[in-house]
């Protein structure tokens, strides 16, 4: 199984990358997935060139291939102007031009970092709609980490819950609730997706 982390952090060290690493460690621990990290900071020039010449460079092409081949994605962006970063959006714009269906049906865990908790709505007002548009399957729990969240109670619980949801989707299984006393049924995720199609 393959898990890819797409990190749009710009600084070194980066709290954005740190959040991605913590989420990946928890999800991979549940799935035994191999983890690949795509650092968008290192691809910024190739992303810009891709828009002007229409072709991905070698490193950007490898990143596109890794994302397309992944069984699950963790995407993490810093918050700029109450939304995802331009570099983050540019990568996924370029990916969708390169391979329109690259994210279709793919489990994606959305996460973001910022200086204040007031920007936590970026998960539901920017990231979730973006990945819904790209036809990804966004896990219910997104993770936002403000500066004050590091080392505080609550962040570990959100990471654990979100990683568990991603791991379940990556394994292609989802638990369906049953009445008390009955065992939960396990329904393949692909069968659930097929049932939703018209």
PDB file of C-alpha atoms in Angstrom:
ATOM      1  CA  UNK A   1       0.000   0.000   0.000  1.00  0.00           C
ATOM      2  CA  UNK A   2       1.220   3.525  -0.810  1.00  0.00           C
ATOM      3  CA  UNK A   3       0.574   6.683   1.185  1.00  0.00           C
ATOM      4  CA  UNK A   4       1.679  10.061  -0.189  1.00  0.00           C
ATOM      5  CA  UNK A   5       1.991  13.254   1.848  1.00  0.00           C
ATOM      6  CA  UNK A   6       1.810  16.507  -0.131  1.00  0.00           C
ATOM      7  CA  UNK A   7       3.268  19.288   2.005  1.00  0.00           C
ATOM      8  CA  UNK A   8       3.138  22.942   0.984  1.00  0.00           C
ATOM      9  CA  UNK A   9       5.244  24.227   3.870  1.00  0.00           C
ATOM     10  CA  UNK A  10       7.788  26.874   2.923  1.00  0.00           C
ATOM     11  CA  UNK A  11      10.076  27.178   5.938  1.00  0.00           C
ATOM     12  CA  UNK A  12      12.708  24.769   7.253  1.00  0.00           C
ATOM     13  CA  UNK A  13      11.776  23.346   9.678  1.00  0.00           C
ATOM     14  CA  UNK A  14       8.105  23.527   8.774  1.00  0.00           C
ATOM     15  CA  UNK A  15       5.132  23.011  11.073  1.00  0.00           C
ATOM     16  CA  UNK A  16       3.181  22.050   7.948  1.00  0.00           C
ATOM     17  CA  UNK A  17       5.624  19.226   7.212  1.00  0.00           C
ATOM     18  CA  UNK A  18       5.625  18.241  10.895  1.00  0.00           C
ATOM     19  CA  UNK A  19       1.834  17.874  10.866  1.00  0.00           C
ATOM     20  CA  UNK A  20       2.003  15.827   7.665  1.00  0.00           C
ATOM     21  CA  UNK A  21       4.656  13.550   9.171  1.00  0.00           C
ATOM     22  CA  UNK A  22       2.613  12.970  12.331  1.00  0.00           C
ATOM     23  CA  UNK A  23      -0.517  12.148  10.347  1.00  0.00           C
ATOM     24  CA  UNK A  24       1.423   9.816   8.046  1.00  0.00           C
ATOM     25  CA  UNK A  25       3.051   7.982  10.946  1.00  0.00           C
ATOM     26  CA  UNK A  26      -0.338   7.245  12.509  1.00  0.00           C
ATOM     27  CA  UNK A  27      -1.992   6.213   9.231  1.00  0.00           C
ATOM     28  CA  UNK A  28       0.948   4.090   8.076  1.00  0.00           C
ATOM     29  CA  UNK A  29       1.056   2.380  11.459  1.00  0.00           C
ATOM     30  CA  UNK A  30      -2.477   1.135  10.858  1.00  0.00           C
ATOM     31  CA  UNK A  31      -1.985   0.092   7.225  1.00  0.00           C
ATOM     32  CA  UNK A  32       1.728  -0.797   6.903  1.00  0.00           C
ATOM     33  CA  UNK A  33       1.789   1.616   3.954  1.00  0.00           C
ATOM     34  CA  UNK A  34       4.999   2.913   2.406  1.00  0.00           C
ATOM     35  CA  UNK A  35       5.122   6.687   2.850  1.00  0.00           C
ATOM     36  CA  UNK A  36       6.380   9.140   0.226  1.00  0.00           C
ATOM     37  CA  UNK A  37       6.576  12.878   0.947  1.00  0.00           C
ATOM     38  CA  UNK A  38       6.186  15.433  -1.835  1.00  0.00           C
ATOM     39  CA  UNK A  39       7.636  18.797  -0.737  1.00  0.00           C
ATOM     40  CA  UNK A  40       6.065  21.435  -2.968  1.00  0.00           C
ATOM     41  CA  UNK A  41       8.687  23.999  -1.948  1.00  0.00           C
ATOM     42  CA  UNK A  42      11.229  21.947  -3.918  1.00  0.00           C
ATOM     43  CA  UNK A  43       8.950  21.831  -6.983  1.00  0.00           C
ATOM     44  CA  UNK A  44       7.966  25.517  -7.167  1.00  0.00           C
ATOM     45  CA  UNK A  45      10.054  26.335 -10.251  1.00  0.00           C
ATOM     46  CA  UNK A  46       8.922  23.216 -12.128  1.00  0.00           C
ATOM     47  CA  UNK A  47       5.281  23.971 -11.265  1.00  0.00           C
ATOM     48  CA  UNK A  48       5.667  27.477 -12.737  1.00  0.00           C
ATOM     49  CA  UNK A  49       7.378  26.096 -15.859  1.00  0.00           C
ATOM     50  CA  UNK A  50       4.612  23.523 -16.253  1.00  0.00           C
ATOM     51  CA  UNK A  51       2.067  26.338 -16.615  1.00  0.00           C
ATOM     52  CA  UNK A  52       4.115  28.110 -19.275  1.00  0.00           C
ATOM     53  CA  UNK A  53       5.294  25.156 -21.361  1.00  0.00           C
ATOM     54  CA  UNK A  54       2.607  22.549 -20.635  1.00  0.00           C
ATOM     55  CA  UNK A  55       5.025  19.797 -19.604  1.00  0.00           C
ATOM     56  CA  UNK A  56       6.086  18.690 -16.134  1.00  0.00           C
ATOM     57  CA  UNK A  57       9.794  18.527 -15.389  1.00  0.00           C
ATOM     58  CA  UNK A  58      11.340  15.286 -14.164  1.00  0.00           C
ATOM     59  CA  UNK A  59      10.770  15.907 -10.431  1.00  0.00           C
ATOM     60  CA  UNK A  60       7.240  17.264 -10.937  1.00  0.00           C
ATOM     61  CA  UNK A  61       6.375  14.329 -13.201  1.00  0.00           C
ATOM     62  CA  UNK A  62       7.595  11.934 -10.517  1.00  0.00           C
ATOM     63  CA  UNK A  63       5.416  13.733  -7.951  1.00  0.00           C
ATOM     64  CA  UNK A  64       2.385  13.448 -10.256  1.00  0.00           C
ATOM     65  CA  UNK A  65       3.064   9.722 -10.713  1.00  0.00           C
ATOM     66  CA  UNK A  66       3.403   9.198  -6.960  1.00  0.00           C
ATOM     67  CA  UNK A  67       0.088  10.940  -6.276  1.00  0.00           C
ATOM     68  CA  UNK A  68      -1.713   9.038  -9.043  1.00  0.00           C
ATOM     69  CA  UNK A  69      -0.373   5.683  -7.786  1.00  0.00           C
ATOM     70  CA  UNK A  70      -1.145   6.359  -4.109  1.00  0.00           C
ATOM     71  CA  UNK A  71      -3.747   4.388  -2.201  1.00  0.00           C
ATOM     72  CA  UNK A  72      -4.271   7.443   0.001  1.00  0.00           C
ATOM     73  CA  UNK A  73      -3.151  11.057   0.301  1.00  0.00           C
ATOM     74  CA  UNK A  74      -2.459  13.423   3.151  1.00  0.00           C
ATOM     75  CA  UNK A  75      -2.454  17.033   1.950  1.00  0.00           C
ATOM     76  CA  UNK A  76      -1.195  19.794   4.222  1.00  0.00           C
ATOM     77  CA  UNK A  77      -0.999  23.519   3.533  1.00  0.00           C
ATOM     78  CA  UNK A  78      -0.170  26.613   5.533  1.00  0.00           C
ATOM     79  CA  UNK A  79      -2.981  29.174   5.598  1.00  0.00           C
ATOM     80  CA  UNK A  80      -2.386  32.332   3.560  1.00  0.00           C
ATOM     81  CA  UNK A  81      -5.120  35.004   3.347  1.00  0.00           C
ATOM     82  CA  UNK A  82      -7.639  32.645   4.972  1.00  0.00           C
ATOM     83  CA  UNK A  83      -7.151  29.931   2.330  1.00  0.00           C
ATOM     84  CA  UNK A  84      -4.654  27.384   1.031  1.00  0.00           C
ATOM     85  CA  UNK A  85      -1.363  28.645  -0.346  1.00  0.00           C
ATOM     86  CA  UNK A  86      -0.946  29.523  -4.010  1.00  0.00           C
ATOM     87  CA  UNK A  87       1.783  26.891  -4.361  1.00  0.00           C
ATOM     88  CA  UNK A  88      -0.581  24.225  -2.992  1.00  0.00           C
ATOM     89  CA  UNK A  89      -3.381  25.204  -5.405  1.00  0.00           C
ATOM     90  CA  UNK A  90      -0.962  25.460  -8.333  1.00  0.00           C
ATOM     91  CA  UNK A  91       0.273  21.905  -7.777  1.00  0.00           C
ATOM     92  CA  UNK A  92      -3.231  20.459  -7.844  1.00  0.00           C
ATOM     93  CA  UNK A  93      -4.214  22.651 -10.825  1.00  0.00           C
ATOM     94  CA  UNK A  94      -1.196  21.344 -12.748  1.00  0.00           C
ATOM     95  CA  UNK A  95      -1.954  17.772 -11.672  1.00  0.00           C
ATOM     96  CA  UNK A  96      -5.565  17.981 -12.879  1.00  0.00           C
ATOM     97  CA  UNK A  97      -4.420  19.300 -16.272  1.00  0.00           C
ATOM     98  CA  UNK A  98      -1.816  16.518 -16.509  1.00  0.00           C
ATOM     99  CA  UNK A  99      -4.208  13.755 -15.369  1.00  0.00           C
ATOM    100  CA  UNK A 100      -7.810  14.872 -14.903  1.00  0.00           C
ATOM    101  CA  UNK A 101      -8.851  11.755 -12.994  1.00  0.00           C
ATOM    102  CA  UNK A 102      -5.755  11.400 -10.807  1.00  0.00           C
ATOM    103  CA  UNK A 103      -7.698  11.936  -7.580  1.00  0.00           C
ATOM    104  CA  UNK A 104     -11.041  10.391  -8.552  1.00  0.00           C
ATOM    105  CA  UNK A 105     -12.156   8.049  -5.772  1.00  0.00           C
ATOM    106  CA  UNK A 106      -8.880   8.461  -3.887  1.00  0.00           C
ATOM    107  CA  UNK A 107      -9.058   8.810  -0.075  1.00  0.00           C
ATOM    108  CA  UNK A 108      -7.652  12.201   0.992  1.00  0.00           C
ATOM    109  CA  UNK A 109      -7.008  13.521   4.490  1.00  0.00           C
ATOM    110  CA  UNK A 110      -6.997  17.340   4.512  1.00  0.00           C
ATOM    111  CA  UNK A 111      -4.911  19.314   7.004  1.00  0.00           C
ATOM    112  CA  UNK A 112      -3.667  22.856   7.491  1.00  0.00           C
ATOM    113  CA  UNK A 113      -1.496  24.944   9.789  1.00  0.00           C
ATOM    114  CA  UNK A 114      -1.806  28.578  10.774  1.00  0.00           C
ATOM    115  CA  UNK A 115      -0.886  31.168  13.333  1.00  0.00           C
ATOM    116  CA  UNK A 116      -4.342  31.434  14.857  1.00  0.00           C
ATOM    117  CA  UNK A 117      -7.291  29.119  15.500  1.00  0.00           C
ATOM    118  CA  UNK A 118      -9.535  31.635  13.710  1.00  0.00           C
ATOM    119  CA  UNK A 119      -8.444  30.170  10.369  1.00  0.00           C
ATOM    120  CA  UNK A 120      -9.573  26.612  11.131  1.00  0.00           C
ATOM    121  CA  UNK A 121     -12.571  26.989   8.795  1.00  0.00           C
ATOM    122  CA  UNK A 122     -10.127  26.768   5.888  1.00  0.00           C
ATOM    123  CA  UNK A 123     -10.641  22.995   6.076  1.00  0.00           C
ATOM    124  CA  UNK A 124     -14.351  23.144   5.297  1.00  0.00           C
ATOM    125  CA  UNK A 125     -14.531  26.327   3.227  1.00  0.00           C
ATOM    126  CA  UNK A 126     -11.474  25.871   0.980  1.00  0.00           C
ATOM    127  CA  UNK A 127      -9.843  22.431   1.159  1.00  0.00           C
ATOM    128  CA  UNK A 128     -12.924  20.202   1.299  1.00  0.00           C
ATOM    129  CA  UNK A 129     -14.615  21.877  -1.731  1.00  0.00           C
ATOM    130  CA  UNK A 130     -11.373  21.733  -3.738  1.00  0.00           C
ATOM    131  CA  UNK A 131     -10.950  18.000  -3.262  1.00  0.00           C
ATOM    132  CA  UNK A 132     -14.645  17.306  -3.729  1.00  0.00           C
ATOM    133  CA  UNK A 133     -14.366  19.082  -7.088  1.00  0.00           C
ATOM    134  CA  UNK A 134     -11.373  16.850  -7.945  1.00  0.00           C
ATOM    135  CA  UNK A 135     -13.644  13.853  -7.101  1.00  0.00           C
ATOM    136  CA  UNK A 136     -11.513  12.656  -4.203  1.00  0.00           C
ATOM    137  CA  UNK A 137     -13.071  10.994  -1.159  1.00  0.00           C
ATOM    138  CA  UNK A 138     -12.289  13.376   1.708  1.00  0.00           C
ATOM    139  CA  UNK A 139     -12.133  11.758   5.147  1.00  0.00           C
ATOM    140  CA  UNK A 140     -14.660  13.227   7.608  1.00  0.00           C
ATOM    141  CA  UNK A 141     -12.077  14.550  10.077  1.00  0.00           C
ATOM    142  CA  UNK A 142      -9.738  17.290   8.874  1.00  0.00           C
ATOM    143  CA  UNK A 143      -6.890  18.462  11.091  1.00  0.00           C
ATOM    144  CA  UNK A 144      -6.030  22.108  11.680  1.00  0.00           C
ATOM    145  CA  UNK A 145      -3.086  23.023  13.895  1.00  0.00           C
ATOM    146  CA  UNK A 146      -2.679  26.602  15.096  1.00  0.00           C
ATOM    147  CA  UNK A 147       0.535  27.708  16.803  1.00  0.00           C
ATOM    148  CA  UNK A 148      -0.982  27.170  20.242  1.00  0.00           C
ATOM    149  CA  UNK A 149      -2.072  23.597  19.388  1.00  0.00           C
ATOM    150  CA  UNK A 150       1.443  22.173  19.356  1.00  0.00           C
ATOM    151  CA  UNK A 151       1.951  20.391  22.661  1.00  0.00           C
ATOM    152  CA  UNK A 152      -1.598  21.144  23.798  1.00  0.00           C
ATOM    153  CA  UNK A 153      -4.372  18.663  24.490  1.00  0.00           C
ATOM    154  CA  UNK A 154      -6.624  17.799  21.592  1.00  0.00           C
ATOM    155  CA  UNK A 155      -4.263  17.783  18.609  1.00  0.00           C
ATOM    156  CA  UNK A 156      -3.129  14.183  19.162  1.00  0.00           C
ATOM    157  CA  UNK A 157      -6.736  13.029  19.389  1.00  0.00           C
ATOM    158  CA  UNK A 158      -7.644  14.757  16.109  1.00  0.00           C
ATOM    159  CA  UNK A 159      -4.582  13.278  14.422  1.00  0.00           C
ATOM    160  CA  UNK A 160      -5.445   9.796  15.680  1.00  0.00           C
ATOM    161  CA  UNK A 161      -9.095  10.038  14.573  1.00  0.00           C
ATOM    162  CA  UNK A 162      -8.282  11.414  11.113  1.00  0.00           C
ATOM    163  CA  UNK A 163      -5.497   8.876  10.530  1.00  0.00           C
ATOM    164  CA  UNK A 164      -7.833   6.066  11.522  1.00  0.00           C
ATOM    165  CA  UNK A 165     -10.470   7.246   9.053  1.00  0.00           C
ATOM    166  CA  UNK A 166      -7.898   7.478   6.269  1.00  0.00           C
ATOM    167  CA  UNK A 167      -6.493   4.040   7.090  1.00  0.00           C
ATOM    168  CA  UNK A 168      -9.991   2.522   6.957  1.00  0.00           C
ATOM    169  CA  UNK A 169     -10.647   4.050   3.544  1.00  0.00           C
ATOM    170  CA  UNK A 170      -7.244   2.985   2.258  1.00  0.00           C
ATOM    171  CA  UNK A 171      -7.950  -0.573   3.340  1.00  0.00           C
ATOM    172  CA  UNK A 172     -11.151  -0.357   1.301  1.00  0.00           C
ATOM    173  CA  UNK A 173     -13.309  -1.067   4.303  1.00  0.00           C
ATOM    174  CA  UNK A 174     -15.893   0.911   6.175  1.00  0.00           C
ATOM    175  CA  UNK A 175     -17.878  -0.134   9.222  1.00  0.00           C
ATOM    176  CA  UNK A 176     -21.632   0.088   8.832  1.00  0.00           C
ATOM    177  CA  UNK A 177     -23.533   0.699  12.093  1.00  0.00           C
ATOM    178  CA  UNK A 178     -25.831  -2.093  13.222  1.00  0.00           C
ATOM    179  CA  UNK A 179     -28.397  -2.201  16.011  1.00  0.00           C
ATOM    180  CA  UNK A 180     -27.028  -2.838  19.496  1.00  0.00           C
ATOM    181  CA  UNK A 181     -26.011  -6.446  20.013  1.00  0.00           C
ATOM    182  CA  UNK A 182     -25.244  -7.163  16.361  1.00  0.00           C
ATOM    183  CA  UNK A 183     -21.765  -7.298  14.908  1.00  0.00           C
ATOM    184  CA  UNK A 184     -20.838  -4.470  12.528  1.00  0.00           C
ATOM    185  CA  UNK A 185     -20.852  -5.468   8.871  1.00  0.00           C
ATOM    186  CA  UNK A 186     -17.818  -4.704   6.732  1.00  0.00           C
ATOM    187  CA  UNK A 187     -18.658  -3.390   3.287  1.00  0.00           C
ATOM    188  CA  UNK A 188     -15.930  -2.900   0.660  1.00  0.00           C
ATOM    189  CA  UNK A 189     -15.435   0.799   0.019  1.00  0.00           C
ATOM    190  CA  UNK A 190     -15.514   0.298  -3.759  1.00  0.00           C
ATOM    191  CA  UNK A 191     -18.979  -1.295  -3.424  1.00  0.00           C
ATOM    192  CA  UNK A 192     -20.164   1.725  -1.426  1.00  0.00           C
ATOM    193  CA  UNK A 193     -18.841   4.078  -4.148  1.00  0.00           C
ATOM    194  CA  UNK A 194     -20.564   2.048  -6.863  1.00  0.00           C
ATOM    195  CA  UNK A 195     -23.848   2.255  -4.975  1.00  0.00           C
ATOM    196  CA  UNK A 196     -23.643   6.051  -4.999  1.00  0.00           C
ATOM    197  CA  UNK A 197     -23.277   6.294  -8.793  1.00  0.00           C
ATOM    198  CA  UNK A 198     -26.460   6.936 -10.807  1.00  0.00           C
TER     199      UNK A 198
END
